[in-house]
PDB file of C-alpha atoms and ligand atoms in Angstrom:
ATOM      1  CA  MET A   2       0.000   0.000   0.000  1.00  0.00           C
ATOM      2  CA  ASN A   3       1.214   3.409  -0.892  1.00  0.00           C
ATOM      3  CA  HIS A   4      -0.331   6.287   1.047  1.00  0.00           C
ATOM      4  CA  HIS A   5      -1.094   8.218  -2.135  1.00  0.00           C
ATOM      5  CA  ARG A   6      -3.537   5.515  -3.202  1.00  0.00           C
ATOM      6  CA  LYS A   7      -6.688   4.931  -1.167  1.00  0.00           C
ATOM      7  CA  PRO A   8      -7.131   1.172  -0.755  1.00  0.00           C
ATOM      8  CA  ILE A   9     -10.266  -0.544  -2.005  1.00  0.00           C
ATOM      9  CA  ILE A  10     -11.574  -3.618  -0.219  1.00  0.00           C
ATOM     10  CA  ALA A  11     -14.247  -5.280  -2.335  1.00  0.00           C
ATOM     11  CA  ALA A  12     -16.517  -8.214  -1.533  1.00  0.00           C
ATOM     12  CA  ASN A  13     -17.500 -10.529  -4.364  1.00  0.00           C
ATOM     13  CA  TRP A  14     -20.455 -12.561  -3.165  1.00  0.00           C
ATOM     14  CA  LYS A  15     -20.628 -14.504  -6.451  1.00  0.00           C
ATOM     15  CA  MET A  16     -23.802 -16.645  -6.726  1.00  0.00           C
ATOM     16  CA  PHE A  17     -24.437 -16.736  -2.990  1.00  0.00           C
ATOM     17  CA  LYS A  18     -27.168 -15.297  -0.768  1.00  0.00           C
ATOM     18  CA  THR A  19     -30.903 -14.912  -1.097  1.00  0.00           C
ATOM     19  CA  VAL A  20     -32.332 -11.426  -0.680  1.00  0.00           C
ATOM     20  CA  PRO A  21     -32.970 -11.854   3.089  1.00  0.00           C
ATOM     21  CA  GLU A  22     -29.469 -13.317   3.583  1.00  0.00           C
ATOM     22  CA  ALA A  23     -27.854 -10.515   1.616  1.00  0.00           C
ATOM     23  CA  ARG A  24     -29.790  -7.895   3.528  1.00  0.00           C
ATOM     24  CA  GLU A  25     -28.789  -9.421   6.853  1.00  0.00           C
ATOM     25  CA  THR A  26     -25.099  -9.567   5.962  1.00  0.00           C
ATOM     26  CA  ALA A  27     -25.181  -5.968   4.706  1.00  0.00           C
ATOM     27  CA  VAL A  28     -26.850  -4.743   7.896  1.00  0.00           C
ATOM     28  CA  GLN A  29     -24.256  -6.585  10.010  1.00  0.00           C
ATOM     29  CA  LEU A  30     -21.444  -5.083   7.973  1.00  0.00           C
ATOM     30  CA  LYS A  31     -22.813  -1.595   8.369  1.00  0.00           C
ATOM     31  CA  VAL A  32     -23.062  -2.061  12.134  1.00  0.00           C
ATOM     32  CA  LEU A  33     -19.542  -3.518  12.357  1.00  0.00           C
ATOM     33  CA  LEU A  34     -17.894  -0.759  10.329  1.00  0.00           C
ATOM     34  CA  ASP A  35     -20.050   2.213  11.294  1.00  0.00           C
ATOM     35  CA  GLY A  36     -18.180   4.972  13.026  1.00  0.00           C
ATOM     36  CA  GLY A  37     -14.859   3.107  12.824  1.00  0.00           C
ATOM     37  CA  PRO A  38     -11.774   4.620  11.207  1.00  0.00           C
ATOM     38  CA  ALA A  39     -11.599   2.152   8.305  1.00  0.00           C
ATOM     39  CA  LEU A  40     -14.361   3.759   6.253  1.00  0.00           C
ATOM     40  CA  HIS A  41     -12.465   7.055   6.178  1.00  0.00           C
ATOM     41  CA  SER A  42      -9.199   5.648   4.950  1.00  0.00           C
ATOM     42  CA  ARG A  43     -10.501   2.844   2.705  1.00  0.00           C
ATOM     43  CA  GLU A  44     -13.149   2.399   0.066  1.00  0.00           C
ATOM     44  CA  VAL A  45     -15.380  -0.555   0.808  1.00  0.00           C
ATOM     45  CA  VAL A  46     -17.431  -2.167  -1.936  1.00  0.00           C
ATOM     46  CA  VAL A  47     -19.958  -5.006  -1.864  1.00  0.00           C
ATOM     47  CA  CYS A  48     -20.834  -6.871  -5.080  1.00  0.00           C
ATOM     48  CA  PRO A  49     -23.921  -9.001  -4.396  1.00  0.00           C
ATOM     49  CA  PRO A  50     -25.838 -11.029  -6.982  1.00  0.00           C
ATOM     50  CA  PHE A  51     -28.039  -8.796  -9.183  1.00  0.00           C
ATOM     51  CA  THR A  52     -31.188  -9.987  -7.409  1.00  0.00           C
ATOM     52  CA  ALA A  53     -29.961  -8.556  -4.087  1.00  0.00           C
ATOM     53  CA  LEU A  54     -28.630  -5.193  -5.330  1.00  0.00           C
ATOM     54  CA  ALA A  55     -31.717  -3.212  -4.333  1.00  0.00           C
ATOM     55  CA  ALA A  56     -31.965  -4.752  -0.856  1.00  0.00           C
ATOM     56  CA  VAL A  57     -28.244  -4.306  -0.177  1.00  0.00           C
ATOM     57  CA  LYS A  58     -28.379  -0.732  -1.425  1.00  0.00           C
ATOM     58  CA  GLU A  59     -31.135   0.008   1.051  1.00  0.00           C
ATOM     59  CA  ALA A  60     -29.393  -1.795   3.918  1.00  0.00           C
ATOM     60  CA  LEU A  61     -26.130   0.098   3.308  1.00  0.00           C
ATOM     61  CA  SER A  62     -27.667   3.527   2.831  1.00  0.00           C
ATOM     62  CA  GLY A  63     -25.827   6.237   4.723  1.00  0.00           C
ATOM     63  CA  SER A  64     -22.918   3.907   5.543  1.00  0.00           C
ATOM     64  CA  GLY A  65     -20.440   5.038   2.889  1.00  0.00           C
ATOM     65  CA  ILE A  66     -20.081   1.418   1.752  1.00  0.00           C
ATOM     66  CA  GLN A  67     -20.409   1.263  -2.028  1.00  0.00           C
ATOM     67  CA  LEU A  68     -22.244  -1.164  -4.254  1.00  0.00           C
ATOM     68  CA  GLY A  69     -20.844  -3.006  -7.255  1.00  0.00           C
ATOM     69  CA  GLY A  70     -22.080  -5.354  -9.970  1.00  0.00           C
ATOM     70  CA  GLN A  71     -20.293  -8.623 -10.750  1.00  0.00           C
ATOM     71  CA  ASN A  72     -20.706  -8.407 -14.516  1.00  0.00           C
ATOM     72  CA  LEU A  73     -22.594  -6.549 -17.233  1.00  0.00           C
ATOM     73  CA  HIS A  74     -23.365  -6.534 -20.941  1.00  0.00           C
ATOM     74  CA  TRP A  75     -21.807  -3.942 -23.230  1.00  0.00           C
ATOM     75  CA  GLU A  76     -25.025  -2.843 -24.964  1.00  0.00           C
ATOM     76  CA  ASP A  77     -27.282  -0.207 -23.401  1.00  0.00           C
ATOM     77  CA  GLU A  78     -30.405  -2.299 -23.937  1.00  0.00           C
ATOM     78  CA  GLY A  79     -31.857  -4.769 -26.374  1.00  0.00           C
ATOM     79  CA  ALA A  80     -32.794  -8.366 -27.043  1.00  0.00           C
ATOM     80  CA  PHE A  81     -30.086  -9.951 -24.877  1.00  0.00           C
ATOM     81  CA  THR A  82     -31.976 -12.367 -22.658  1.00  0.00           C
ATOM     82  CA  GLY A  83     -30.419 -12.821 -19.242  1.00  0.00           C
ATOM     83  CA  GLU A  84     -28.092  -9.836 -19.514  1.00  0.00           C
ATOM     84  CA  ILE A  85     -27.911  -6.552 -17.639  1.00  0.00           C
ATOM     85  CA  SER A  86     -26.520  -3.170 -18.759  1.00  0.00           C
ATOM     86  CA  ALA A  87     -24.311  -0.511 -17.202  1.00  0.00           C
ATOM     87  CA  GLY A  88     -27.344   1.787 -16.997  1.00  0.00           C
ATOM     88  CA  MET A  89     -29.254  -0.854 -15.051  1.00  0.00           C
ATOM     89  CA  LEU A  90     -26.390  -1.214 -12.575  1.00  0.00           C
ATOM     90  CA  LEU A  91     -26.291   2.557 -12.120  1.00  0.00           C
ATOM     91  CA  ASP A  92     -30.037   2.480 -11.656  1.00  0.00           C
ATOM     92  CA  CYS A  93     -29.589   0.060  -8.746  1.00  0.00           C
ATOM     93  CA  GLY A  94     -27.056   2.371  -7.122  1.00  0.00           C
ATOM     94  CA  CYS A  95     -23.846   0.657  -8.235  1.00  0.00           C
ATOM     95  CA  ARG A  96     -20.647   2.636  -8.359  1.00  0.00           C
ATOM     96  CA  TYR A  97     -18.317  -0.224  -9.370  1.00  0.00           C
ATOM     97  CA  VAL A  98     -18.458  -3.242 -11.642  1.00  0.00           C
ATOM     98  CA  LEU A  99     -16.209  -6.299 -11.918  1.00  0.00           C
ATOM     99  CA  LEU A 100     -15.000  -7.105 -15.420  1.00  0.00           C
ATOM    100  CA  GLY A 101     -13.486 -10.319 -16.704  1.00  0.00           C
ATOM    101  CA  HIS A 102     -13.504 -12.242 -13.442  1.00  0.00           C
ATOM    102  CA  SER A 103     -11.726 -15.566 -14.010  1.00  0.00           C
ATOM    103  CA  GLU A 104     -14.978 -17.461 -13.379  1.00  0.00           C
ATOM    104  CA  ARG A 105     -16.597 -15.496 -16.218  1.00  0.00           C
ATOM    105  CA  ARG A 106     -13.640 -16.312 -18.460  1.00  0.00           C
ATOM    106  CA  GLN A 107     -13.507 -19.979 -17.433  1.00  0.00           C
ATOM    107  CA  PHE A 108     -17.182 -20.974 -17.188  1.00  0.00           C
ATOM    108  CA  PHE A 109     -18.859 -18.468 -19.498  1.00  0.00           C
ATOM    109  CA  PHE A 110     -16.156 -18.286 -22.155  1.00  0.00           C
ATOM    110  CA  GLU A 111     -15.624 -14.574 -21.792  1.00  0.00           C
ATOM    111  CA  THR A 112     -12.829 -13.512 -24.126  1.00  0.00           C
ATOM    112  CA  ASP A 113     -10.506 -10.519 -23.907  1.00  0.00           C
ATOM    113  CA  GLU A 114     -12.531  -9.052 -26.764  1.00  0.00           C
ATOM    114  CA  ALA A 115     -15.740  -9.305 -24.743  1.00  0.00           C
ATOM    115  CA  VAL A 116     -13.982  -7.817 -21.710  1.00  0.00           C
ATOM    116  CA  SER A 117     -12.767  -4.969 -23.909  1.00  0.00           C
ATOM    117  CA  ARG A 118     -16.301  -4.223 -25.157  1.00  0.00           C
ATOM    118  CA  LYS A 119     -17.518  -4.237 -21.568  1.00  0.00           C
ATOM    119  CA  LEU A 120     -14.736  -1.913 -20.482  1.00  0.00           C
ATOM    120  CA  ARG A 121     -15.554   0.556 -23.253  1.00  0.00           C
ATOM    121  CA  ALA A 122     -19.241   0.461 -22.295  1.00  0.00           C
ATOM    122  CA  VAL A 123     -18.387   1.096 -18.639  1.00  0.00           C
ATOM    123  CA  LEU A 124     -16.090   4.000 -19.491  1.00  0.00           C
ATOM    124  CA  SER A 125     -18.941   5.775 -21.231  1.00  0.00           C
ATOM    125  CA  THR A 126     -20.796   5.826 -17.873  1.00  0.00           C
ATOM    126  CA  PRO A 127     -19.734   6.984 -14.379  1.00  0.00           C
ATOM    127  CA  LEU A 128     -19.190   3.361 -13.235  1.00  0.00           C
ATOM    128  CA  ILE A 129     -15.716   2.401 -12.048  1.00  0.00           C
ATOM    129  CA  PRO A 130     -14.398  -0.738 -13.773  1.00  0.00           C
ATOM    130  CA  VAL A 131     -12.492  -3.351 -11.763  1.00  0.00           C
ATOM    131  CA  LEU A 132     -10.661  -5.298 -14.443  1.00  0.00           C
ATOM    132  CA  CYS A 133      -9.683  -8.789 -13.253  1.00  0.00           C
ATOM    133  CA  VAL A 134      -6.614 -10.502 -14.670  1.00  0.00           C
ATOM    134  CA  GLY A 135      -4.626 -13.523 -13.589  1.00  0.00           C
ATOM    135  CA  GLU A 136      -2.880 -16.673 -14.752  1.00  0.00           C
ATOM    136  CA  SER A 137      -3.764 -20.324 -14.191  1.00  0.00           C
ATOM    137  CA  LEU A 138      -1.428 -22.768 -12.458  1.00  0.00           C
ATOM    138  CA  ALA A 139      -0.447 -24.395 -15.767  1.00  0.00           C
ATOM    139  CA  GLN A 140       0.348 -20.976 -17.244  1.00  0.00           C
ATOM    140  CA  ARG A 141       2.456 -20.018 -14.226  1.00  0.00           C
ATOM    141  CA  GLU A 142       4.305 -23.336 -14.198  1.00  0.00           C
ATOM    142  CA  GLY A 143       4.870 -23.046 -17.938  1.00  0.00           C
ATOM    143  CA  GLY A 144       6.623 -19.703 -17.412  1.00  0.00           C
ATOM    144  CA  ARG A 145       3.837 -17.811 -19.158  1.00  0.00           C
ATOM    145  CA  MET A 146       2.478 -15.745 -16.256  1.00  0.00           C
ATOM    146  CA  GLU A 147       3.764 -12.425 -17.534  1.00  0.00           C
ATOM    147  CA  ALA A 148       2.721 -13.007 -21.149  1.00  0.00           C
ATOM    148  CA  VAL A 149      -0.775 -14.113 -20.102  1.00  0.00           C
ATOM    149  CA  ILE A 150      -1.371 -11.079 -17.908  1.00  0.00           C
ATOM    150  CA  GLU A 151       0.020  -8.674 -20.469  1.00  0.00           C
ATOM    151  CA  ALA A 152      -2.227 -10.200 -23.133  1.00  0.00           C
ATOM    152  CA  GLN A 153      -5.252  -9.842 -20.857  1.00  0.00           C
ATOM    153  CA  LEU A 154      -4.398  -6.202 -20.175  1.00  0.00           C
ATOM    154  CA  ALA A 155      -3.652  -5.406 -23.809  1.00  0.00           C
ATOM    155  CA  GLY A 156      -6.812  -7.192 -24.940  1.00  0.00           C
ATOM    156  CA  ALA A 157      -9.075  -5.436 -22.454  1.00  0.00           C
ATOM    157  CA  LEU A 158      -7.584  -1.996 -23.095  1.00  0.00           C
ATOM    158  CA  ALA A 159      -7.486  -2.372 -26.892  1.00  0.00           C
ATOM    159  CA  GLY A 160      -8.724   0.751 -28.604  1.00  0.00           C
ATOM    160  CA  VAL A 161      -9.160   2.694 -25.372  1.00  0.00           C
ATOM    161  CA  GLU A 162      -7.360   6.014 -25.166  1.00  0.00           C
ATOM    162  CA  ALA A 163      -5.067   6.329 -22.175  1.00  0.00           C
ATOM    163  CA  SER A 164      -6.801   9.536 -21.110  1.00  0.00           C
ATOM    164  CA  ARG A 165     -10.022   7.567 -20.473  1.00  0.00           C
ATOM    165  CA  LEU A 166      -8.360   5.124 -18.104  1.00  0.00           C
ATOM    166  CA  ASP A 167      -7.864   7.352 -15.089  1.00  0.00           C
ATOM    167  CA  ARG A 168     -10.734   5.567 -13.286  1.00  0.00           C
ATOM    168  CA  LEU A 169      -9.473   2.071 -13.996  1.00  0.00           C
ATOM    169  CA  VAL A 170      -8.989  -0.335 -11.095  1.00  0.00           C
ATOM    170  CA  VAL A 171      -7.160  -3.618 -11.749  1.00  0.00           C
ATOM    171  CA  ALA A 172      -7.525  -6.799  -9.699  1.00  0.00           C
ATOM    172  CA  TYR A 173      -4.759  -9.379  -9.911  1.00  0.00           C
ATOM    173  CA  GLU A 174      -6.321 -12.732  -9.134  1.00  0.00           C
ATOM    174  CA  PRO A 175      -4.136 -15.749  -9.812  1.00  0.00           C
ATOM    175  CA  VAL A 176      -6.627 -18.460 -10.763  1.00  0.00           C
ATOM    176  CA  TRP A 177      -4.727 -21.014  -8.676  1.00  0.00           C
ATOM    177  CA  ALA A 178      -5.381 -18.944  -5.550  1.00  0.00           C
ATOM    178  CA  ILE A 179      -9.126 -18.374  -5.990  1.00  0.00           C
ATOM    179  CA  GLY A 180     -11.223 -20.416  -3.592  1.00  0.00           C
ATOM    180  CA  THR A 181      -8.356 -22.847  -3.087  1.00  0.00           C
ATOM    181  CA  GLY A 182      -7.033 -21.582   0.241  1.00  0.00           C
ATOM    182  CA  LYS A 183      -3.682 -20.973  -1.514  1.00  0.00           C
ATOM    183  CA  THR A 184      -2.710 -17.329  -1.318  1.00  0.00           C
ATOM    184  CA  ALA A 185       0.065 -15.903  -3.426  1.00  0.00           C
ATOM    185  CA  THR A 186       2.772 -14.878  -0.970  1.00  0.00           C
ATOM    186  CA  PRO A 187       2.865 -11.115  -0.439  1.00  0.00           C
ATOM    187  CA  ALA A 188       6.199 -11.059  -2.274  1.00  0.00           C
ATOM    188  CA  ILE A 189       4.835 -12.911  -5.316  1.00  0.00           C
ATOM    189  CA  ALA A 190       1.704 -10.749  -5.462  1.00  0.00           C
ATOM    190  CA  ASP A 191       3.706  -7.553  -5.069  1.00  0.00           C
ATOM    191  CA  GLN A 192       6.039  -8.560  -7.873  1.00  0.00           C
ATOM    192  CA  VAL A 193       3.127  -9.168 -10.263  1.00  0.00           C
ATOM    193  CA  HIS A 194       1.445  -5.913  -9.201  1.00  0.00           C
ATOM    194  CA  GLY A 195       4.700  -4.083  -9.923  1.00  0.00           C
ATOM    195  CA  MET A 196       4.816  -5.683 -13.342  1.00  0.00           C
ATOM    196  CA  ILE A 197       1.208  -4.619 -14.044  1.00  0.00           C
ATOM    197  CA  ARG A 198       2.022  -1.069 -12.927  1.00  0.00           C
ATOM    198  CA  GLU A 199       5.043  -0.937 -15.218  1.00  0.00           C
ATOM    199  CA  TRP A 200       2.973  -2.216 -18.120  1.00  0.00           C
ATOM    200  CA  LEU A 201       0.380   0.508 -17.470  1.00  0.00           C
ATOM    201  CA  ALA A 202       3.122   3.134 -17.312  1.00  0.00           C
ATOM    202  CA  ARG A 203       4.271   2.081 -20.785  1.00  0.00           C
ATOM    203  CA  ARG A 204       0.733   1.789 -22.192  1.00  0.00           C
ATOM    204  CA  CYS A 205      -0.741   4.922 -20.553  1.00  0.00           C
ATOM    205  CA  SER A 206       1.542   7.199 -18.559  1.00  0.00           C
ATOM    206  CA  ALA A 207       3.715   7.181 -15.467  1.00  0.00           C
ATOM    207  CA  ASP A 208       1.153   9.361 -13.663  1.00  0.00           C
ATOM    208  CA  MET A 209      -1.718   7.043 -14.483  1.00  0.00           C
ATOM    209  CA  ALA A 210       0.283   3.982 -13.399  1.00  0.00           C
ATOM    210  CA  ALA A 211       1.282   5.628 -10.129  1.00  0.00           C
ATOM    211  CA  ALA A 212      -2.356   6.439  -9.321  1.00  0.00           C
ATOM    212  CA  VAL A 213      -4.090   3.231 -10.417  1.00  0.00           C
ATOM    213  CA  ARG A 214      -5.299   0.930  -7.633  1.00  0.00           C
ATOM    214  CA  ILE A 215      -4.225  -2.697  -8.124  1.00  0.00           C
ATOM    215  CA  LEU A 216      -6.129  -5.082  -5.846  1.00  0.00           C
ATOM    216  CA  TYR A 217      -5.077  -8.588  -4.955  1.00  0.00           C
ATOM    217  CA  GLY A 218      -7.593 -11.434  -4.957  1.00  0.00           C
ATOM    218  CA  GLY A 219      -7.235 -15.094  -4.084  1.00  0.00           C
ATOM    219  CA  SER A 220      -8.007 -16.571  -0.676  1.00  0.00           C
ATOM    220  CA  VAL A 221      -7.629 -13.267   1.185  1.00  0.00           C
ATOM    221  CA  LYS A 222      -8.577 -13.802   4.850  1.00  0.00           C
ATOM    222  CA  PRO A 223      -8.424 -11.686   8.019  1.00  0.00           C
ATOM    223  CA  ALA A 224      -5.187 -13.513   8.887  1.00  0.00           C
ATOM    224  CA  ASN A 225      -3.304 -12.604   5.709  1.00  0.00           C
ATOM    225  CA  ALA A 226      -4.854  -9.257   4.683  1.00  0.00           C
ATOM    226  CA  GLY A 227      -2.446  -7.102   6.691  1.00  0.00           C
ATOM    227  CA  GLU A 228       0.751  -8.623   5.300  1.00  0.00           C
ATOM    228  CA  LEU A 229      -0.567  -8.407   1.736  1.00  0.00           C
ATOM    229  CA  MET A 230      -1.672  -4.777   2.123  1.00  0.00           C
ATOM    230  CA  ALA A 231       1.689  -3.831   3.617  1.00  0.00           C
ATOM    231  CA  ARG A 232       3.325  -4.292   0.215  1.00  0.00           C
ATOM    232  CA  GLU A 233       4.045  -1.191  -1.820  1.00  0.00           C
ATOM    233  CA  ASN A 234       2.116  -2.221  -4.916  1.00  0.00           C
ATOM    234  CA  ILE A 235      -0.927  -3.882  -3.310  1.00  0.00           C
ATOM    235  CA  ASP A 236      -3.720  -1.328  -3.042  1.00  0.00           C
ATOM    236  CA  GLY A 237      -6.551  -3.402  -1.685  1.00  0.00           C
ATOM    237  CA  ALA A 238      -8.282  -6.732  -1.993  1.00  0.00           C
ATOM    238  CA  LEU A 239     -11.028  -8.461  -3.916  1.00  0.00           C
ATOM    239  CA  VAL A 240     -12.437 -11.032  -1.517  1.00  0.00           C
ATOM    240  CA  GLY A 241     -14.658 -13.985  -2.390  1.00  0.00           C
ATOM    241  CA  GLY A 242     -15.222 -16.682   0.236  1.00  0.00           C
ATOM    242  CA  ALA A 243     -14.157 -14.641   3.253  1.00  0.00           C
ATOM    243  CA  SER A 244     -16.513 -11.804   2.294  1.00  0.00           C
ATOM    244  CA  LEU A 245     -19.661 -13.876   2.755  1.00  0.00           C
ATOM    245  CA  ASP A 246     -19.439 -13.553   6.509  1.00  0.00           C
ATOM    246  CA  ALA A 247     -19.790  -9.951   7.742  1.00  0.00           C
ATOM    247  CA  ASP A 248     -17.443 -10.397  10.660  1.00  0.00           C
ATOM    248  CA  SER A 249     -14.632 -11.867   8.576  1.00  0.00           C
ATOM    249  CA  PHE A 250     -15.037  -9.252   5.809  1.00  0.00           C
ATOM    250  CA  ALA A 251     -15.083  -6.432   8.392  1.00  0.00           C
ATOM    251  CA  ARG A 252     -11.820  -7.735   9.847  1.00  0.00           C
ATOM    252  CA  ILE A 253     -10.268  -7.689   6.366  1.00  0.00           C
ATOM    253  CA  VAL A 254     -11.500  -4.116   5.835  1.00  0.00           C
ATOM    254  CA  GLU A 255      -9.893  -3.165   9.133  1.00  0.00           C
ATOM    255  CA  PHE A 256      -6.515  -4.693   8.231  1.00  0.00           C
ATOM    256  CA  LYS A 257      -3.575  -3.220  10.087  1.00  0.00           C
TER     257      LYS A 257
HETATM  258  C1  LIG B1313     -12.690 -13.982  -6.121  1.00  0.00           C
HETATM  259  O1  LIG B1313     -13.405 -14.793  -6.658  1.00  0.00           O
HETATM  260  O2  LIG B1313     -12.680 -12.807  -6.527  1.00  0.00           O
HETATM  261  C2  LIG B1313     -11.859 -14.435  -5.006  1.00  0.00           C
HETATM  262  C3  LIG B1313     -10.760 -13.789  -4.745  1.00  0.00           C
HETATM  263  O3  LIG B1313     -12.281 -15.549  -4.313  1.00  0.00           O
HETATM  264  P1  LIG B1313     -11.651 -16.155  -2.924  1.00  0.00           P
HETATM  265  O4  LIG B1313     -11.408 -14.990  -2.025  1.00  0.00           O
HETATM  266  O5  LIG B1313     -12.730 -17.065  -2.424  1.00  0.00           O
HETATM  267  O6  LIG B1313     -10.398 -16.870  -3.307  1.00  0.00           O
END
């Protein structure tokens, strides 16, 4: 963490929680974090399933905790059964949206081209994109980590002018660390974050790269959040499993 960059701690609830469950967790989170120092020095974001956005929005109102979507479609509207647009997320009170999460890439065949279309759609709205990148175990072991991540970044940012990327947030999520209990060591994560920052400096500008928040995701827990966040290039966390429980997510938000 660098003190010029405000950390973002984001919860990805994936396909978990009914509306009453989501509401209850959001209320607990608000109570746990309310009035504490963390909400002044960190941005906290909750990304529930679409069905719970309205209830979570209401439960979090006045708390300063932000809402995010987990995915979106690049068109404004149309005959795209099952999809949801940037405008609809804004309508529900979202400020952030995840793009290209590895589960979207792996299970729903989302390509870099699709991620790029989504990014361009998001940048034409006030939503803040959280672009997820990360290599699989086979790619890492095959020595292709850097090439894979650079291709994901280049693919997503294709055709986007550097001047439009000042809002970009990147999440580095090594696929081998998601939901597996295996966390990248702080040193490994920091090294990859540094590489991403250097790539952005070349692609955009040194100023943009110095300001961009790069979150780490992959089995972040209350016990390891502090040591990860202590690293220079780690500017927050994207948390899956450990964000489902309000107490555990609040302890991550309050990392020391
Ligand atoms: C995620 O899916 O964004 C994630 C990081 O999951 P987990 O924390 O469960 O590894």
